[in-house]
Coordinates of C-alpha atoms and ligand atoms in Angstrom, one line a residue:
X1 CA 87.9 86.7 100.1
X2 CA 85.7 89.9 101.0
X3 CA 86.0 90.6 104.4
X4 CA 84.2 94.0 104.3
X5 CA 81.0 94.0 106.1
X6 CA 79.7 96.6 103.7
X7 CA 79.9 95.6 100.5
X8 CA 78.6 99.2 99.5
X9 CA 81.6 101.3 101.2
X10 CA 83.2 103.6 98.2
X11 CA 86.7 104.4 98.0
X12 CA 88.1 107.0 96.2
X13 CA 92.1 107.0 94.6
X14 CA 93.7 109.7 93.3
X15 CA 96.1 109.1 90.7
X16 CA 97.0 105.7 89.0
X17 CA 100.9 105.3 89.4
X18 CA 102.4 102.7 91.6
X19 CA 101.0 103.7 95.0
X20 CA 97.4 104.5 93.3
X21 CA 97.3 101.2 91.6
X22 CA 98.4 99.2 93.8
X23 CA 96.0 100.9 96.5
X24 CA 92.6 100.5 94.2
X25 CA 94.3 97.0 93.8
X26 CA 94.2 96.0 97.4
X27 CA 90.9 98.1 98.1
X28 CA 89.3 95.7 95.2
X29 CA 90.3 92.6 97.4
X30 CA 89.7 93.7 100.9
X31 CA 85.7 94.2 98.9
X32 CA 85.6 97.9 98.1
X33 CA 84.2 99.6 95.2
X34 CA 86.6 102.1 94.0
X35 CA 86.9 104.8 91.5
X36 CA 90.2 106.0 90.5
X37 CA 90.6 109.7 88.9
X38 CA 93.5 110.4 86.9
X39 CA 94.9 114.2 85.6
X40 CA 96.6 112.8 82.6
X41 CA 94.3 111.9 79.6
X42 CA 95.9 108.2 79.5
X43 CA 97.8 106.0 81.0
X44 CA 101.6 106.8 81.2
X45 CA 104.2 104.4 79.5
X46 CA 108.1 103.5 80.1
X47 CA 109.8 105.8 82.5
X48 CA 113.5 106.0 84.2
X49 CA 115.5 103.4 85.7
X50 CA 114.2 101.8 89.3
X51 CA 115.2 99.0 91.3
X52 CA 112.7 96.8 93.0
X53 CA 113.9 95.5 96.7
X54 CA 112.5 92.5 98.7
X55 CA 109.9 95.1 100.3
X56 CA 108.7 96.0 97.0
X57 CA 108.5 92.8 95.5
X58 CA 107.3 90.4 98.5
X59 CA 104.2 93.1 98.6
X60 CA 103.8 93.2 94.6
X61 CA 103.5 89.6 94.6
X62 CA 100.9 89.3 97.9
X63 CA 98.7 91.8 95.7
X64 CA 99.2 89.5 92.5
X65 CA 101.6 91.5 90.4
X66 CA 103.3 90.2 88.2
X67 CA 106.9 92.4 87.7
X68 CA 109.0 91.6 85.1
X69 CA 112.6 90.8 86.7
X70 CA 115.3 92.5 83.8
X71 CA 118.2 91.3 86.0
X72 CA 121.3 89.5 84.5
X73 CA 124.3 88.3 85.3
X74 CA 125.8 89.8 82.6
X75 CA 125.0 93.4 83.9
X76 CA 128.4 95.0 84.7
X77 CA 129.2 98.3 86.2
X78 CA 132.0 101.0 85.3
X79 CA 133.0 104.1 86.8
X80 CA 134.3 106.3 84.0
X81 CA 135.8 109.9 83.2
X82 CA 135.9 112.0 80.3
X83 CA 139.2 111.3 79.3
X84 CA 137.7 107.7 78.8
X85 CA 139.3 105.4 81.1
X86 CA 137.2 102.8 82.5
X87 CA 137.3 100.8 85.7
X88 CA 135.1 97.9 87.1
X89 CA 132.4 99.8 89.6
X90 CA 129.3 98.5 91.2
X91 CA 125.7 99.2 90.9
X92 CA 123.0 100.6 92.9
X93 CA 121.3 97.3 94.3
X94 CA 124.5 95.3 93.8
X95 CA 125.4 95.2 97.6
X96 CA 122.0 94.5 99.0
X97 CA 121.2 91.6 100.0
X98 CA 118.3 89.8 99.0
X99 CA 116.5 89.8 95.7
X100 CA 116.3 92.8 93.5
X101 CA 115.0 93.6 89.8
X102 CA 116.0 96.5 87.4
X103 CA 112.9 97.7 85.8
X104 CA 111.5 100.9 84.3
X105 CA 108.5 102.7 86.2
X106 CA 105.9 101.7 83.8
X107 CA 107.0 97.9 84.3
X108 CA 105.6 98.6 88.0
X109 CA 102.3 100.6 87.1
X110 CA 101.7 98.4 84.0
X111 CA 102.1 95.1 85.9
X112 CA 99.8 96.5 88.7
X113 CA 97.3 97.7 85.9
X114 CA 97.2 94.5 84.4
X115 CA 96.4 93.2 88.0
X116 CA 93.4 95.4 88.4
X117 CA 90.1 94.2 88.7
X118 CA 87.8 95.3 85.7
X119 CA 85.1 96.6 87.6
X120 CA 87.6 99.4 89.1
X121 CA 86.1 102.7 87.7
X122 CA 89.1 104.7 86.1
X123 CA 88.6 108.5 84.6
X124 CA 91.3 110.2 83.3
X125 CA 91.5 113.6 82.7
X126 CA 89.6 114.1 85.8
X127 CA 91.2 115.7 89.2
X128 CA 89.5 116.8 92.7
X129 CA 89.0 120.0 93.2
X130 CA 87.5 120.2 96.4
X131 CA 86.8 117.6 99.9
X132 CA 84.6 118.2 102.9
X133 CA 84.4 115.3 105.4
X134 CA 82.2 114.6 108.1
X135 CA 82.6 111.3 110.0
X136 CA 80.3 109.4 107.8
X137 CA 81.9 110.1 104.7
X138 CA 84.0 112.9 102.1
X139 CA 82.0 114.6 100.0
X140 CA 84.8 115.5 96.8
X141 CA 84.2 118.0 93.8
X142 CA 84.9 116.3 90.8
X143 CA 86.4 117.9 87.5
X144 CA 86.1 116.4 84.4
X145 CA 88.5 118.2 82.3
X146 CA 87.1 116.5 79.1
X147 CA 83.5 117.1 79.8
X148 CA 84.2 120.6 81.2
X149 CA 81.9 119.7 84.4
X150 CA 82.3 119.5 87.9
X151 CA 79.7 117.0 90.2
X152 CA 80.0 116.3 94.2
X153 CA 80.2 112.7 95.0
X154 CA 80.4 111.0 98.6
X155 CA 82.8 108.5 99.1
X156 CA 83.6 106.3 102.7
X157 CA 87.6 106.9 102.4
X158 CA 89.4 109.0 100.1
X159 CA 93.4 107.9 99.2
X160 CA 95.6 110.7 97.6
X161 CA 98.3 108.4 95.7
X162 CA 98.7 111.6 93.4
X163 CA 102.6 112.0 93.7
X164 CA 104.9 114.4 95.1
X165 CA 102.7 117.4 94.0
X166 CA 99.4 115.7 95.4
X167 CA 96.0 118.1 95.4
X168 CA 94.6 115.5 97.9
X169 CA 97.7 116.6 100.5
X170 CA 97.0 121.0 99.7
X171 CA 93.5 120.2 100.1
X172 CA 93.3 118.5 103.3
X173 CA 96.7 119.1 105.1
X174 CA 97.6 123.1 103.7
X175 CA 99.9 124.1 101.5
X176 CA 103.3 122.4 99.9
X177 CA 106.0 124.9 101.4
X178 CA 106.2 123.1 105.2
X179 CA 105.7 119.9 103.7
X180 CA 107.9 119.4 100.6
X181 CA 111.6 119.3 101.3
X182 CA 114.0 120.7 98.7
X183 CA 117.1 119.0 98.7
X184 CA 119.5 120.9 96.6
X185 CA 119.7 118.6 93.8
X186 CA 118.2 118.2 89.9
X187 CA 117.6 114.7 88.3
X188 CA 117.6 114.3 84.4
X189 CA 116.4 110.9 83.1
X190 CA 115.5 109.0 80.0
X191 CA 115.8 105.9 78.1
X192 CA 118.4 106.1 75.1
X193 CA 117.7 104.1 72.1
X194 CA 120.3 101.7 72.4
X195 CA 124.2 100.6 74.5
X196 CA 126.7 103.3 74.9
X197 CA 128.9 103.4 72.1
X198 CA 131.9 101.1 73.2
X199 CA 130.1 99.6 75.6
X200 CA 127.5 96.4 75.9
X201 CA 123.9 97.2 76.3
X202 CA 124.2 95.1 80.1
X203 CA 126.7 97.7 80.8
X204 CA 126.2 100.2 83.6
X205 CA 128.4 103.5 83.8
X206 CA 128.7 105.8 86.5
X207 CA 130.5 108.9 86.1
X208 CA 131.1 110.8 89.4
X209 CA 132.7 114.3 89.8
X210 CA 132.2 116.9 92.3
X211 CA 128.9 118.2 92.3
X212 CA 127.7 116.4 89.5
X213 CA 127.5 112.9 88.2
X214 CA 126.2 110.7 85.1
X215 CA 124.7 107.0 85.7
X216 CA 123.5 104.7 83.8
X217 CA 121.3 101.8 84.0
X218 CA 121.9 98.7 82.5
X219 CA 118.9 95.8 81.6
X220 CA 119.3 92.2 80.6
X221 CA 116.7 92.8 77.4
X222 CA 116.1 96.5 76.9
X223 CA 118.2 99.7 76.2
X224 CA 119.8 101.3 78.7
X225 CA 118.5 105.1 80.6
X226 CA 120.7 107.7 81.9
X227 CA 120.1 109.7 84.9
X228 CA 122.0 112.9 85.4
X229 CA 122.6 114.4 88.9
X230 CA 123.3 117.7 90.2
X231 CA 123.4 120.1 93.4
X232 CA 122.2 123.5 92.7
X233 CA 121.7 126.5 95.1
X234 CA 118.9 127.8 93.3
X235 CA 116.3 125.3 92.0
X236 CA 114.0 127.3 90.7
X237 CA 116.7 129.0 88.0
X238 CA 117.2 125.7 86.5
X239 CA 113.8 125.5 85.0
X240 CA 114.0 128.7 83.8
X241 CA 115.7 127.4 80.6
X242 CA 115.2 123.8 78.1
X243 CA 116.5 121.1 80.7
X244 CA 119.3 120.5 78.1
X245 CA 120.6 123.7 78.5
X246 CA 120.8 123.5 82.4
X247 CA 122.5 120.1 82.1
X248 CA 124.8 121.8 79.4
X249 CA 125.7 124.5 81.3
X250 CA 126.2 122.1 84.5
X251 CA 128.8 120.0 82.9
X252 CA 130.4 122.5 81.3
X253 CA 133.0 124.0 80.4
X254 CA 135.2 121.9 80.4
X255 CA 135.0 119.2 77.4
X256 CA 132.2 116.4 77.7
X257 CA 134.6 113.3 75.8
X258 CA 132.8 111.3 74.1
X259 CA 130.4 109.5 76.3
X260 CA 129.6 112.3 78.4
X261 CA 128.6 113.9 74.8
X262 CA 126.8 111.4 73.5
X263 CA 124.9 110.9 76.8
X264 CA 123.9 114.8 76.6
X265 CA 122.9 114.7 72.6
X266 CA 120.8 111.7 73.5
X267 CA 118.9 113.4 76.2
X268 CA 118.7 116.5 74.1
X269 CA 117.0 114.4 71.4
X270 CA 114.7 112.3 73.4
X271 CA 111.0 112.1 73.3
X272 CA 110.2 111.6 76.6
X273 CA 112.4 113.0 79.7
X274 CA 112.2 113.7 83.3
X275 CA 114.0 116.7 84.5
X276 CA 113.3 117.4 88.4
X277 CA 114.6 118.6 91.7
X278 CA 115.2 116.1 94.5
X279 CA 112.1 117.2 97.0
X280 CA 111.4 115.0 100.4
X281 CA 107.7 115.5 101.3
X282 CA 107.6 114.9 105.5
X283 CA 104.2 115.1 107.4
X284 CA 103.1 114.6 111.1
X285 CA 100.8 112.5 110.1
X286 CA 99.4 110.9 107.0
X287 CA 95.5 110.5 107.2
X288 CA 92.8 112.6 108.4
X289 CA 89.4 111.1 109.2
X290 CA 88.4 109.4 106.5
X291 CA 91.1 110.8 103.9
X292 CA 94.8 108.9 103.5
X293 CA 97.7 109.6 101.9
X294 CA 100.0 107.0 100.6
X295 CA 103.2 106.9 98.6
X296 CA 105.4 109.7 97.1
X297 CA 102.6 112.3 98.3
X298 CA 102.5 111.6 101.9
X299 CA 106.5 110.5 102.6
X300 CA 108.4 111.0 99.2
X301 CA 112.0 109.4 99.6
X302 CA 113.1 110.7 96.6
X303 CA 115.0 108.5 94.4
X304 CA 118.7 108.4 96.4
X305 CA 116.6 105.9 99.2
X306 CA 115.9 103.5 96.2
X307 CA 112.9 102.5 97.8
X308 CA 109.8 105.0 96.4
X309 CA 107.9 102.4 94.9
X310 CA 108.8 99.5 96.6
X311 CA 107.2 101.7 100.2
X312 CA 104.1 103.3 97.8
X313 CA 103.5 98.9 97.1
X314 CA 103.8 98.0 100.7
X315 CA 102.3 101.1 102.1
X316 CA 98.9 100.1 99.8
X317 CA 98.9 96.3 100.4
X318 CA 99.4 97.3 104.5
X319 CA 96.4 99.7 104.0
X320 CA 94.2 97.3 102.7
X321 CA 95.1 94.8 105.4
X322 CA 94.3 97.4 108.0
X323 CA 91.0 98.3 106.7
X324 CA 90.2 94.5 106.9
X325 CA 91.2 94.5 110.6
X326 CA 89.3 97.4 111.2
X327 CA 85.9 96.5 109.7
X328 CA 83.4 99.6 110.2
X329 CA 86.2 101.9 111.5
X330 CA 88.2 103.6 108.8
X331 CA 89.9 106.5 111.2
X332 CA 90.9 103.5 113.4
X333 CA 92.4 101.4 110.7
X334 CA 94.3 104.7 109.3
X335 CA 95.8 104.9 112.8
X336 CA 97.0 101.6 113.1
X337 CA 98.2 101.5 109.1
X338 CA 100.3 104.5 110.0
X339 CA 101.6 103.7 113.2
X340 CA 102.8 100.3 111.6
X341 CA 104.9 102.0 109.0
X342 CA 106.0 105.1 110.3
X343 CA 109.1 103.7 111.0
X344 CA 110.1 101.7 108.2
X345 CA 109.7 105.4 106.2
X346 CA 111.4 107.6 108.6
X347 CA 114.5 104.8 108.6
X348 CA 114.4 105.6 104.4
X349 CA 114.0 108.9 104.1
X350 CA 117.1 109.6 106.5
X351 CA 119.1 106.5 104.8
X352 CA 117.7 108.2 101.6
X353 CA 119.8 111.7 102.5
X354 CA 122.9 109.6 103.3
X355 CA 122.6 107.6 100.6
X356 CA 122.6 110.7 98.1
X357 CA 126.5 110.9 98.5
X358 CA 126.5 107.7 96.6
X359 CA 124.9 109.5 93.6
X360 CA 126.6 112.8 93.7
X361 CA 129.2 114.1 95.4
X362 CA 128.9 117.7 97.4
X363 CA 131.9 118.4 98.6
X364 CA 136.0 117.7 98.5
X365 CA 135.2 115.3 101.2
X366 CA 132.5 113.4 99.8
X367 CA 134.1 113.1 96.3
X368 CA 138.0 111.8 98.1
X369 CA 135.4 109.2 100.2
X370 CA 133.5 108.3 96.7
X371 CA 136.7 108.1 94.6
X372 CA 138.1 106.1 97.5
X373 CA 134.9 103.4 97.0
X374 CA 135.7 103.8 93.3
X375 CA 139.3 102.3 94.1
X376 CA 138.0 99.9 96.7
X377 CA 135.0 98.0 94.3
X378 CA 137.8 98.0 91.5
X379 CA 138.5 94.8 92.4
X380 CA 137.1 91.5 92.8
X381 CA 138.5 91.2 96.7
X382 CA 136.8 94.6 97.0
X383 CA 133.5 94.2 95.9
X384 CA 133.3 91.3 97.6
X385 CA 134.1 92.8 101.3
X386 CA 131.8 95.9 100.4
X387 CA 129.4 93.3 99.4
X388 CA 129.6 91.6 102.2
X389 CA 130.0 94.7 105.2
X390 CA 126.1 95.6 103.1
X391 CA 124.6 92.6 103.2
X392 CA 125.3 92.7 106.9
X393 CA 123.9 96.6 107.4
X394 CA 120.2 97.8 108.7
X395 CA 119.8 100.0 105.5
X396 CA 120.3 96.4 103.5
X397 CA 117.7 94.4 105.9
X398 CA 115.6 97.5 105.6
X399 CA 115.0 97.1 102.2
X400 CA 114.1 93.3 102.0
X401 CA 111.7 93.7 105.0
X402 CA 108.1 92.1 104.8
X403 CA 106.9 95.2 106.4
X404 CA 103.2 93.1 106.0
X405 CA 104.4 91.0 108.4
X406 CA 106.7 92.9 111.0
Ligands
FAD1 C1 115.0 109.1 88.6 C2 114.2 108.3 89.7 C3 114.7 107.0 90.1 C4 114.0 106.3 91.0 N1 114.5 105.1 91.4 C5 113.8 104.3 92.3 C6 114.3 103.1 92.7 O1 115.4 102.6 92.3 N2 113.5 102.3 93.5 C7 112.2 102.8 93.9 O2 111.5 102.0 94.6 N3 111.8 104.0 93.6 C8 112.5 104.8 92.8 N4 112.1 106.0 92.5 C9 110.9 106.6 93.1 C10 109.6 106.0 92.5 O3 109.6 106.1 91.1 C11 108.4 106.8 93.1 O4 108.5 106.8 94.5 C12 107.1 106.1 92.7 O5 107.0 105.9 91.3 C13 106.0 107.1 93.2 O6 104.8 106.5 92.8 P1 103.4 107.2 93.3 O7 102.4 106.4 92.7 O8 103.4 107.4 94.8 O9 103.5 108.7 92.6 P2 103.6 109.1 91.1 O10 104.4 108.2 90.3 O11 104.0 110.6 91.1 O12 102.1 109.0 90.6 C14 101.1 110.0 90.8 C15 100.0 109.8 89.8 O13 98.9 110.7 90.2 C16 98.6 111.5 89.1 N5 98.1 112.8 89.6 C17 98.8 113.8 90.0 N6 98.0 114.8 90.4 C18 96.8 114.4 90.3 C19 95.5 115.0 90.5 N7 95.4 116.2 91.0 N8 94.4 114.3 90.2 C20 94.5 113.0 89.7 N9 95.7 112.4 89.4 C21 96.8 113.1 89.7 C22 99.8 111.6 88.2 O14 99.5 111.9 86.9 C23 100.4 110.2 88.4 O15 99.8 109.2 87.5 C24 112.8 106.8 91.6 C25 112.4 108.1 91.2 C26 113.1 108.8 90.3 C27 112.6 110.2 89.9

């Protein structure tokens, strides 16, 4: 139904990955007119390993989208070594309660795409370049890459859903150092074209030493991805070489066996990869007047929280509900959309930091307390008590929350 009491009011949304989508999404029903710009040319495909929670998917499915579920029962983790011994593990979402579905990213963004109203005005290759608001509207500078142009165009509320890096956030709140948090830490991903030699294509490895450590992700009906993880003192030297060179150099010297090494030649060959340092982005606040910003550009919890796109769906489908309860007042709605979820990200970004230590280990002390979890979910009777001592936690509940609702 259109509750908006001006069926003329414009919205503006910057960038069309999970939070942008889902945010022109939810703008469509609450009766807006949106326009979405985009910096790529097209529309991104595939994408690393990422686990939908209850938060994620209760929202996903209030907005109508459809997200495939590549769960089985057959997925199995193993924590390995280089030598090649293996020994039954546990996976990511396996201790928390509730449902949860493996998927790559573009399962998320093409699933909201698909959802997407076909009046929703998309342009790629276009960015902002400039905003001025008063309190009747934001005037933004438009570039068309493509066309070489810029035009002004005035828009009733402006959302920046463009990622960690966002233009909306430097343009309106200052710049990135202040905001973006480094947390010492470089992610490689990418899909690999088939199982791990010796291993079944539902089979998940995680390979955990100090400082370092291999995962990877296992789906009921498509190939595995591998995500490597590593703590670094200097961030920026590691893109100062091919990322393969900086992951060589990380697990080196001593010999990589032979999953390690296949893992790295994969990587080395694939098309597509992700190679990135681990950055939280905190704010005081997240909207000004009439401009908001929502997902990994205004509260980025980094991957370690598990719950980036599950937060950027919720956050959009709570924005939209706001906006309806505030008809005529978009600073008021912004108020009351962020003073509703503040807390639910704050809770993720600090569970997100803790939860790092899962994923790599810093320090003597964190790898004896990971190796000891290694020994622990190594059996049946384990797995089940660590299962069980989760289900029970906050950070498990906090992930399954309808946050719509709360
Ligand atoms: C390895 C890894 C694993 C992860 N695992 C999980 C997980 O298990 N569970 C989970 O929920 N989350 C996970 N996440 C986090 C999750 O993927 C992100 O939080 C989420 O995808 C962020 O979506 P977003 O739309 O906010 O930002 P982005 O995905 O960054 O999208 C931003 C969009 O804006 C566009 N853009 C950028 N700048 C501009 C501009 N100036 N103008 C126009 N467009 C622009 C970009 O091209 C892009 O399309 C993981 C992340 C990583 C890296």
């Amino acid at each position: 139904m259109n509750t908006n009491p001006n069926p003329r009011q414009r919205a503006l949304v910057v960038g069309l990955g999970v939070s942008g989508t889902a945010s022109a999404l939810r703008l469509c029903k609450a009766g807006w007119d949106v326009v979405v710009l985009e910096k790529a040319t097209e529309r991104r495909r595939g994408g690393y390993f990422l686990t939908l929670f209850g938060t994620g998917i209760t929202a996903a499915e209030r907005l109508g989208i459809e997200v495939p579920d590549r769960f089985s029962e057959d997925i199995a983790y193993y924590n390995v070594d280089r030598a090649g011994r293996r020994r039954r593990g546990m996976g990511f979402a396996e201790a928390v309660a509730g449902e949860s579905r493996p998927v790559v990213r573009g399962d998320v963004e093409q699933a909201a795409f698909d959802a997407l109203p076909d009046d929703v005005a998309i342009r790629y290759a276009s960015v902002p370049v400039a905003l001025r608001q008063d309190k009747d509207g934001v005037h933004v500078d438009i570039e068309d890459r493509a066309a070489g142009t810029v035009t002004t165009e005035r828009f009733d509320l402006v959302v920046g859903a463009d990622g960690l890096r966002s233009t909306v956030r430097r343009l309106v709140f200052g710049p990135d150092n202040g905001h973006i948090h480094r947390l010492g830490y470089m992610l490689a991903a990418c899909a690999l074209p088939g199982p791990v030699p010796g291993f079944r294509g539902t089979d998940g490895l995680v390979m955990s030493e100090l400082g370092r450590s291999a995962w990877v992700f296992a789906f009921a009906d498509r190939p595995p991805t591998v995500l490597f993880n590593y703590r670094t003192d200097d961030v920026d030297a590691e893109f100062t070489r091919p990322a393969i060179d900086s992951l060589r150099a990380v697990f080196g010297p001593e010999p990589t066996g032979s999953t390690l090494g296949w893992l790295l030649d994969r990587f080395e060959e694939a098309p597509d990869h992700l190679f990135d340092t681990a950055e939280q982005v905190r704010l005081d606040t997240w909207h000004r007047g009439r401009v908001v910003l929502v997902g990994d550009s205004a509260w980025c919890l980094t991957l370690y929280s598990g719950m980036g796109a599950s937060s950027g769906l919720a956050g959009a489908d709570m924005l939209g509900a706001m906006l309806e309860q505030h008809p005529g007042d978009v600073p008021g709605a912004l108020g009351a959309w962020e003073a509703k979820l503040r807390p639910f990200i704050e809770f993720h970004q600090e569970t997100g930091i803790a939860m790092r230590k899962l994923f790599v280990p810093a320090d003597h002390t964190e790898y004896q307390i990971r190796s000891l979890f290694d020994h622990v979910v190594g059996t049946t009777v384990g797995r089940t008590v660590i299962s069980k001592l989760e289900h029970r936690s906050k950070a498990s509940r906090m992930k399954t929350v309808d946050i719509g609702l709360s």
